[in-house]
Amino acid sequence: MAVPKKKVSKSRRNNRRAHDAIKPASHMECSSCGELKLPHHVCSSCGVYNGRKVSSTVED
Amino acid sequence: MRHLNSGRKLNRTKAHRRALFANLATSLVEHEQIKTTLPKAKDLRPLLEKYITLAKRGGLNSYRLLISRLCSQEAAKKLVEDIAPRCKDRQGGYLRITKAGFRYGDNAPMAIIEFVDRKIKVKNKTEGDKVSKDSKTEKSTEEASPKKSKKKETKKTSDKVLAS
Ligand SMILES: [Zn+2]
């Protein structure tokens, strides 16, 4: 069976993980209420998407 | 290999999936708009759009087919009598999916699926009825809800204070 010949050093391991960082989720301002929202999603605070009231569970 | 296989299994057996989509479809027909997970909404849309096409065709055979597929006579009736005439001028694309954040608990992507020709007044009427019914039975929850909102506000303000 193939087995690693040498222990991977901390430096080599950390260098490998240099590009593994998770980027923060993108967000934008809602055009109708100004609250921060996820792009391409219904606004969680006012329930509007593309100028249309979608979610009726979110109260005004 | 899953070549030429479409659709999702959703961790369910075939019978379970069939029942699930019958339930989702009847709920959507009843309420005009429902919130579910994005994969379920994505599989429900083509299914229910085919049923709407069937309802638009009319006749006793399609009506009976709808009852058997939806497992609900009321939903089939509403499809034929209410929704099919509303969707008359549309050649497909009767449903709209909008992404609606991620569920608390399992972070599942959620979506709101609704009829493009949705009667907003109908929805409001049913909501009004529900509110009047709920206000009699669930007064305690109504009393509790404003407190929750107040708590949220205080949290928000505290966050703002921290940010500043
Ligand atoms: Zn908003």
Tab-separated table of C-alpha atoms in Angstrom, chain B:
chain	number	residue	atom	x	y	z
B	1	MET	CA	-23.994	5.677	-13.532
B	2	ARG	CA	-26.823	8.129	-13.301
B	3	HIS	CA	-26.810	9.055	-16.967
B	4	LEU	CA	-30.220	10.281	-18.180
B	5	ASN	CA	-31.581	10.200	-14.629
B	6	SER	CA	-33.190	13.449	-13.616
B	7	GLY	CA	-34.778	14.600	-10.418
B	8	ARG	CA	-33.806	14.308	-6.781
B	9	LYS	CA	-34.410	11.420	-4.404
B	10	LEU	CA	-34.618	13.641	-1.315
B	11	ASN	CA	-33.639	10.699	0.936
B	12	ARG	CA	-37.032	9.098	0.403
B	13	THR	CA	-38.439	5.953	-1.150
B	14	LYS	CA	-40.485	6.306	-4.309
B	15	ALA	CA	-43.789	6.016	-2.466
B	16	HIS	CA	-42.651	8.496	0.189
B	17	ARG	CA	-41.567	10.967	-2.514
B	18	ARG	CA	-44.872	10.569	-4.327
B	19	ALA	CA	-46.801	11.301	-1.134
B	20	LEU	CA	-44.528	14.257	-0.340
B	21	PHE	CA	-45.091	15.919	-3.702
B	22	ALA	CA	-48.831	15.225	-3.578
B	23	ASN	CA	-48.908	17.013	-0.209
B	24	LEU	CA	-46.744	19.896	-1.427
B	25	ALA	CA	-48.863	20.305	-4.555
B	26	THR	CA	-52.184	20.315	-2.652
B	27	SER	CA	-50.790	22.808	-0.121
B	28	LEU	CA	-49.586	25.094	-2.887
B	29	VAL	CA	-52.921	24.884	-4.692
B	30	GLU	CA	-54.764	25.652	-1.459
B	31	HIS	CA	-52.591	28.528	-0.213
B	32	GLU	CA	-51.326	29.911	-3.584
B	33	GLN	CA	-47.894	30.342	-2.001
B	34	ILE	CA	-45.797	28.078	0.222
B	35	LYS	CA	-42.340	28.148	1.734
B	36	THR	CA	-40.290	24.963	1.433
B	37	THR	CA	-36.702	23.909	0.788
B	38	LEU	CA	-35.203	24.974	-2.522
B	39	PRO	CA	-34.637	21.414	-3.878
B	40	LYS	CA	-38.249	20.464	-3.100
B	41	ALA	CA	-39.508	23.648	-4.762
B	42	LYS	CA	-37.349	22.964	-7.804
B	43	ASP	CA	-38.816	19.478	-8.192
B	44	LEU	CA	-42.364	20.599	-7.416
B	45	ARG	CA	-42.507	23.282	-10.086
B	46	PRO	CA	-42.332	21.111	-13.246
B	47	LEU	CA	-44.635	18.534	-11.616
B	48	LEU	CA	-47.402	20.963	-10.696
B	49	GLU	CA	-47.062	22.853	-13.984
B	50	LYS	CA	-47.869	19.602	-15.780
B	51	TYR	CA	-50.951	19.231	-13.565
B	52	ILE	CA	-52.029	22.775	-14.441
B	53	THR	CA	-51.693	21.923	-18.127
B	54	LEU	CA	-53.839	18.859	-17.437
B	55	ALA	CA	-56.396	21.018	-15.638
B	56	LYS	CA	-56.468	23.455	-18.561
B	57	ARG	CA	-57.275	20.593	-20.937
B	58	GLY	CA	-60.465	19.969	-18.979
B	59	GLY	CA	-62.811	17.004	-19.177
B	60	LEU	CA	-63.714	14.252	-16.759
B	61	ASN	CA	-60.664	12.109	-17.482
B	62	SER	CA	-58.138	14.830	-16.638
B	63	TYR	CA	-60.150	15.728	-13.531
B	64	ARG	CA	-60.012	12.117	-12.322
B	65	LEU	CA	-56.292	11.939	-13.139
B	66	LEU	CA	-55.714	15.064	-11.058
B	67	ILE	CA	-57.623	13.626	-8.101
B	68	SER	CA	-55.530	10.475	-8.241
B	69	ARG	CA	-52.223	12.357	-8.553
B	70	LEU	CA	-52.945	14.979	-5.904
B	71	CYS	CA	-54.801	12.590	-3.559
B	72	SER	CA	-57.218	15.467	-2.960
B	73	GLN	CA	-60.568	16.222	-4.526
B	74	GLU	CA	-60.670	19.821	-3.277
B	75	ALA	CA	-57.257	20.643	-4.749
B	76	ALA	CA	-58.188	19.058	-8.090
B	77	LYS	CA	-61.445	21.026	-8.100
B	78	LYS	CA	-59.671	24.306	-7.375
B	79	LEU	CA	-57.111	23.564	-10.087
B	80	VAL	CA	-59.805	22.967	-12.700
B	81	GLU	CA	-62.302	25.663	-11.690
B	82	ASP	CA	-60.111	28.465	-10.354
B	83	ILE	CA	-56.479	28.142	-11.361
B	84	ALA	CA	-56.837	26.755	-14.904
B	85	PRO	CA	-58.946	29.745	-16.133
B	86	ARG	CA	-56.480	32.118	-14.455
B	87	CYS	CA	-53.543	30.497	-16.289
B	88	LYS	CA	-55.365	30.511	-19.633
B	89	ASP	CA	-53.246	33.206	-21.277
B	90	ARG	CA	-49.969	31.653	-20.150
B	91	GLN	CA	-48.194	28.882	-22.046
B	92	GLY	CA	-46.343	27.318	-19.143
B	93	GLY	CA	-44.310	29.070	-16.476
B	94	TYR	CA	-47.238	29.196	-14.070
B	95	LEU	CA	-45.104	29.021	-10.940
B	96	ARG	CA	-42.388	31.269	-9.591
B	97	ILE	CA	-39.607	30.286	-7.185
B	98	THR	CA	-37.894	32.934	-5.082
B	99	LYS	CA	-34.997	32.101	-2.765
B	100	ALA	CA	-35.736	32.870	0.865
B	101	GLY	CA	-32.632	32.471	2.998
B	102	PHE	CA	-31.472	29.479	4.988
B	103	ARG	CA	-33.442	27.546	7.611
B	104	TYR	CA	-32.470	27.908	11.247
B	105	GLY	CA	-31.379	24.521	12.596
B	106	ASP	CA	-30.032	22.757	9.516
B	107	ASN	CA	-29.137	25.722	7.272
B	108	ALA	CA	-31.206	24.245	4.436
B	109	PRO	CA	-31.737	26.651	1.530
B	110	MET	CA	-35.369	27.779	1.590
B	111	ALA	CA	-37.556	29.078	-1.206
B	112	ILE	CA	-40.994	30.580	-1.672
B	113	ILE	CA	-42.953	29.005	-4.522
B	114	GLU	CA	-46.098	30.742	-5.736
B	115	PHE	CA	-48.480	31.092	-8.664
B	116	VAL	CA	-47.420	33.841	-11.042
B	117	ASP	CA	-51.111	34.810	-11.378
B	118	ARG	CA	-51.591	34.682	-7.646
B	119	LYS	CA	-54.689	36.372	-6.281
B	120	ILE	CA	-53.275	38.488	-3.481
B	121	LYS	CA	-56.751	39.365	-2.242
B	122	VAL	CA	-57.578	35.667	-1.858
B	123	LYS	CA	-54.464	35.182	0.234
B	124	ASN	CA	-55.284	38.182	2.403
B	125	LYS	CA	-58.854	36.960	2.888
B	126	THR	CA	-57.685	33.571	4.076
B	127	GLU	CA	-55.148	35.275	6.303
B	128	GLY	CA	-57.853	37.475	7.778
B	129	ASP	CA	-59.994	34.423	8.486
B	130	LYS	CA	-57.048	32.687	10.089
B	131	VAL	CA	-56.285	35.702	12.241
B	132	SER	CA	-59.877	35.909	13.444
B	133	LYS	CA	-59.865	32.191	14.264
B	134	ASP	CA	-56.433	32.299	15.846
B	135	SER	CA	-57.174	35.372	17.927
B	136	LYS	CA	-59.836	33.430	19.820
B	137	THR	CA	-57.787	30.279	20.356
B	138	GLU	CA	-54.235	31.568	20.535
B	139	LYS	CA	-54.388	34.780	22.500
B	140	SER	CA	-51.468	33.693	24.613
B	141	THR	CA	-49.170	33.435	21.582
B	142	GLU	CA	-50.253	36.881	20.403
B	143	GLU	CA	-49.401	38.295	23.771
B	144	ALA	CA	-46.054	36.564	23.644
B	145	SER	CA	-45.129	37.709	20.144
B	146	PRO	CA	-44.764	41.455	20.808
B	147	LYS	CA	-42.439	40.687	23.690
B	148	LYS	CA	-40.281	38.670	21.299
B	149	SER	CA	-40.144	41.526	18.829
B	150	LYS	CA	-39.191	43.893	21.627
B	151	LYS	CA	-36.402	41.567	22.613
B	152	LYS	CA	-35.181	41.513	19.019
B	153	GLU	CA	-35.220	45.306	18.929
B	154	THR	CA	-33.211	45.529	22.088
B	155	LYS	CA	-30.748	43.056	20.674
B	156	LYS	CA	-30.457	45.086	17.504
B	157	THR	CA	-29.897	48.277	19.428
B	158	SER	CA	-27.280	46.601	21.585
B	159	ASP	CA	-25.537	45.416	18.421
B	160	LYS	CA	-25.583	48.948	17.078
B	161	VAL	CA	-24.140	50.227	20.331
B	162	LEU	CA	-21.386	47.645	20.096
B	163	ALA	CA	-20.709	48.582	16.485
B	164	SER	CA	-20.443	52.261	17.305
